[in-house]
PDB file of C-alpha atoms in Angstrom:
ATOM      1  CA  GLY R  15      21.152  -9.844 -12.696  1.00 87.00           C
ATOM      2  CA  LEU R  16      17.914 -11.359 -11.405  1.00 92.00           C
ATOM      3  CA  MET R  17      16.212  -7.964 -11.371  1.00 92.00           C
ATOM      4  CA  LEU R  18      17.204  -7.266 -14.962  1.00 94.00           C
ATOM      5  CA  ARG R  19      15.951 -10.684 -16.037  1.00 96.00           C
ATOM      6  CA  ALA R  20      12.614 -10.135 -14.277  1.00 97.00           C
ATOM      7  CA  LEU R  21      12.201  -6.718 -15.932  1.00 97.00           C
ATOM      8  CA  GLU R  22      13.093  -8.127 -19.357  1.00 97.00           C
ATOM      9  CA  ASN R  23      10.742 -11.102 -19.073  1.00 97.00           C
ATOM     10  CA  GLY R  24       7.914  -9.576 -17.037  1.00 97.00           C
ATOM     11  CA  THR R  25       8.269 -12.182 -14.307  1.00 97.00           C
ATOM     12  CA  PRO R  26       7.917 -11.830 -10.549  1.00 97.00           C
ATOM     13  CA  LEU R  27      11.042 -11.565  -8.443  1.00 96.00           C
ATOM     14  CA  PHE R  28      10.947 -12.656  -4.810  1.00 95.00           C
ATOM     15  CA  VAL R  29      13.615 -11.180  -2.535  1.00 92.00           C
ATOM     16  CA  ASP R  30      13.958 -11.912   1.155  1.00 90.00           C
ATOM     17  CA  GLU R  31      15.571  -9.120   3.194  1.00 87.00           C
ATOM     18  CA  ILE R  32      16.242  -6.834   0.231  1.00 83.00           C
ATOM     19  CA  CYS R  33      17.655  -4.201   2.593  1.00 80.00           C
ATOM     20  CA  THR R  34      20.517  -6.387   3.812  1.00 81.00           C
ATOM     21  CA  GLY R  35      23.790  -4.916   2.626  1.00 81.00           C
ATOM     22  CA  LEU R  36      22.298  -2.330   0.291  1.00 83.00           C
ATOM     23  CA  HIS R  37      22.058   1.409   0.805  1.00 88.00           C
ATOM     24  CA  LEU R  38      18.506   2.712   1.219  1.00 87.00           C
ATOM     25  CA  LYS R  39      18.830   5.041  -1.788  1.00 90.00           C
ATOM     26  CA  LEU R  40      19.862   2.111  -3.998  1.00 91.00           C
ATOM     27  CA  ILE R  41      16.872   0.100  -2.815  1.00 90.00           C
ATOM     28  CA  GLN R  42      14.576   3.030  -3.582  1.00 91.00           C
ATOM     29  CA  ILE R  43      16.025   3.227  -7.096  1.00 92.00           C
ATOM     30  CA  LEU R  44      15.601  -0.519  -7.637  1.00 92.00           C
ATOM     31  CA  VAL R  45      11.984  -0.398  -6.447  1.00 92.00           C
ATOM     32  CA  GLY R  46      11.453   2.600  -8.729  1.00 92.00           C
ATOM     33  CA  LEU R  47      12.570   0.532 -11.734  1.00 94.00           C
ATOM     34  CA  PHE R  48       9.636  -1.802 -11.192  1.00 95.00           C
ATOM     35  CA  GLN R  49       7.277   1.199 -10.856  1.00 93.00           C
ATOM     36  CA  ASN R  50       8.438   2.829 -14.113  1.00 95.00           C
ATOM     37  CA  GLU R  51       6.177   1.859 -17.034  1.00 95.00           C
ATOM     38  CA  ARG R  52       8.885   2.626 -19.613  1.00 96.00           C
ATOM     39  CA  ILE R  53      11.470   0.436 -17.869  1.00 96.00           C
ATOM     40  CA  ASN R  54       8.948  -2.240 -16.892  1.00 97.00           C
ATOM     41  CA  PRO R  55       6.503  -2.469 -19.822  1.00 97.00           C
ATOM     42  CA  LYS R  56       5.905  -6.188 -19.188  1.00 97.00           C
ATOM     43  CA  ASN R  57       4.717  -5.537 -15.617  1.00 96.00           C
ATOM     44  CA  ALA R  58       7.326  -7.540 -13.722  1.00 97.00           C
ATOM     45  CA  GLN R  59       6.629  -7.593 -10.005  1.00 96.00           C
ATOM     46  CA  LEU R  60       9.044  -7.210  -7.126  1.00 94.00           C
ATOM     47  CA  LEU R  61       7.905  -8.957  -3.961  1.00 93.00           C
ATOM     48  CA  ALA R  62      10.294  -8.216  -1.132  1.00 91.00           C
ATOM     49  CA  VAL R  63      10.457  -8.825   2.584  1.00 87.00           C
ATOM     50  CA  VAL R  64      11.790  -5.784   4.411  1.00 86.00           C
ATOM     51  CA  HIS R  65      12.200  -4.583   7.965  1.00 83.00           C
ATOM     52  CA  ASP R  66      13.167  -1.037   6.992  1.00 84.00           C
ATOM     53  CA  THR R  67      10.072   1.052   7.609  1.00 85.00           C
ATOM     54  CA  SER R  68      11.491   3.981   5.631  1.00 86.00           C
ATOM     55  CA  LEU R  69      10.342   2.165   2.487  1.00 88.00           C
ATOM     56  CA  MET R  70       6.756   2.757   3.635  1.00 88.00           C
ATOM     57  CA  ASP R  71       6.760   6.007   1.706  1.00 87.00           C
ATOM     58  CA  LYS R  72       3.820   7.199  -0.402  1.00 86.00           C
ATOM     59  CA  LYS R  73       6.278   8.673  -2.906  1.00 87.00           C
ATOM     60  CA  LEU R  74       7.760   5.208  -3.461  1.00 88.00           C
ATOM     61  CA  LEU R  75       4.842   2.803  -3.019  1.00 89.00           C
ATOM     62  CA  ARG R  76       1.078   3.073  -3.164  1.00 87.00           C
ATOM     63  CA  HIS R  77      -0.791   1.899  -0.079  1.00 82.00           C
ATOM     64  CA  ASP R  78      -2.176  -1.041  -2.092  1.00 87.00           C
ATOM     65  CA  GLN R  79       1.395  -2.247  -2.680  1.00 90.00           C
ATOM     66  CA  ILE R  80       2.206  -2.748   1.001  1.00 88.00           C
ATOM     67  CA  SER R  81       1.329  -5.808   3.063  1.00 88.00           C
ATOM     68  CA  LEU R  82       2.096  -6.299   6.739  1.00 86.00           C
ATOM     69  CA  ILE R  83       2.791  -9.543   8.530  1.00 82.00           C
ATOM     70  CA  GLY R  84       1.976  -9.820  12.203  1.00 77.00           C
ATOM     71  CA  MET R  85       1.742 -12.604  14.711  1.00 74.00           C
ATOM     72  CA  SER R  86      -1.645 -13.889  15.801  1.00 71.00           C
ATOM     73  CA  LYS R  87      -2.490 -14.698  19.404  1.00 70.00           C
ATOM     74  CA  PHE R  88      -1.854 -18.334  18.463  1.00 77.00           C
ATOM     75  CA  LYS R  89       1.725 -17.455  17.365  1.00 74.00           C
ATOM     76  CA  GLY R  90       0.965 -17.896  13.666  1.00 80.00           C
ATOM     77  CA  SER R  91       1.655 -15.302  10.988  1.00 82.00           C
ATOM     78  CA  GLN R  92      -1.126 -13.191   9.541  1.00 82.00           C
ATOM     79  CA  ILE R  93      -0.852 -11.094   6.378  1.00 85.00           C
ATOM     80  CA  HIS R  94      -2.859  -7.907   6.067  1.00 84.00           C
ATOM     81  CA  ASP R  95      -2.842  -5.616   3.079  1.00 86.00           C
ATOM     82  CA  LEU R  96      -2.556  -1.975   4.004  1.00 88.00           C
ATOM     83  CA  VAL R  97      -5.747  -1.272   2.007  1.00 87.00           C
ATOM     84  CA  GLU R  98      -7.671  -3.111   4.742  1.00 86.00           C
ATOM     85  CA  TYR R  99      -7.071  -0.091   6.989  1.00 83.00           C
ATOM     86  CA  LYS R 100      -9.370   2.721   5.920  1.00 80.00           C
ATOM     87  CA  ASP R 101      -7.129   5.433   7.405  1.00 76.00           C
ATOM     88  CA  ALA R 102      -4.035   4.262   5.504  1.00 80.00           C
ATOM     89  CA  LYS R 103      -4.965   5.942   2.224  1.00 77.00           C
ATOM     90  CA  ASN R 104      -5.274   9.350   3.883  1.00 77.00           C
ATOM     91  CA  SER R 105      -2.250   8.906   6.126  1.00 81.00           C
ATOM     92  CA  ASP R 106       0.321  11.703   5.982  1.00 83.00           C
ATOM     93  CA  SER R 107       3.056   9.213   6.841  1.00 89.00           C
ATOM     94  CA  ILE R 108       2.435   5.496   6.516  1.00 86.00           C
ATOM     95  CA  GLU R 109       5.724   4.812   8.292  1.00 88.00           C
ATOM     96  CA  ASP R 110       4.843   6.998  11.302  1.00 87.00           C
ATOM     97  CA  ASP R 111       1.372   5.510  11.614  1.00 85.00           C
ATOM     98  CA  TYR R 112       2.784   1.990  11.346  1.00 83.00           C
ATOM     99  CA  LEU R 113       5.372   2.678  14.066  1.00 83.00           C
ATOM    100  CA  LYS R 114       2.590   4.050  16.301  1.00 83.00           C
ATOM    101  CA  GLY R 115       0.820   0.692  15.931  1.00 80.00           C
ATOM    102  CA  LYS R 116      -2.151   1.893  13.887  1.00 81.00           C
ATOM    103  CA  PHE R 117      -1.893  -1.047  11.491  1.00 79.00           C
ATOM    104  CA  GLY R 118      -0.719  -3.706  13.909  1.00 70.00           C
ATOM    105  CA  ALA R 119       2.205  -5.938  12.887  1.00 65.00           C
ATOM    106  CA  VAL R 120       4.660  -3.891  14.947  1.00 65.00           C
ATOM    107  CA  ALA R 121       6.561  -5.186  17.935  1.00 61.00           C
ATOM    108  CA  PHE R 122       6.232  -3.040  21.016  1.00 56.00           C
ATOM    109  CA  LEU R 123       9.555  -3.222  22.793  1.00 58.00           C
ATOM    110  CA  ASN R 124       9.124  -0.346  25.205  1.00 58.00           C
ATOM    111  CA  ARG R 125       9.182  -2.700  28.235  1.00 61.00           C
ATOM    112  CA  ILE R 126      12.056  -4.933  27.163  1.00 63.00           C
ATOM    113  CA  ASP R 127      13.946  -3.797  30.255  1.00 66.00           C
ATOM    114  CA  SER R 128      11.511  -5.849  32.356  1.00 65.00           C
ATOM    115  CA  LEU R 129      13.274  -8.975  31.080  1.00 66.00           C
ATOM    116  CA  PHE R 130      16.369  -7.902  32.999  1.00 73.00           C
ATOM    117  CA  LEU R 131      14.798  -6.465  36.139  1.00 69.00           C
ATOM    118  CA  ASN R 132      13.377  -8.442  39.032  1.00 66.00           C
ATOM    119  CA  ASP R 133      10.835  -5.830  40.161  1.00 58.00           C
TER     120      ASP R 133
END
């Protein structure tokens, strides 16, 4: 209902954790509604917090529509738009490059086992 209202009125819609409880294909369709000029002639905006990196797809979103939030060395949050990274526009896979740490804002958990070992 809130999405339909936003599309009808051309208002922004803020959604925290849009991926919770919804199938990825449904989320892609919902995001696509906001991208479609015929469905969204009033330019409503969807601003969503997600942890599902599969939405970082150039077929779904332009690189200027993606922002990343990372933690600073002082434990505060920092927002960076993907356009700040010159290689992002030419990236074959934004998701792959993000998971490799090219844009920051990714947690590296490869040594989590050290929390449980006394080596």
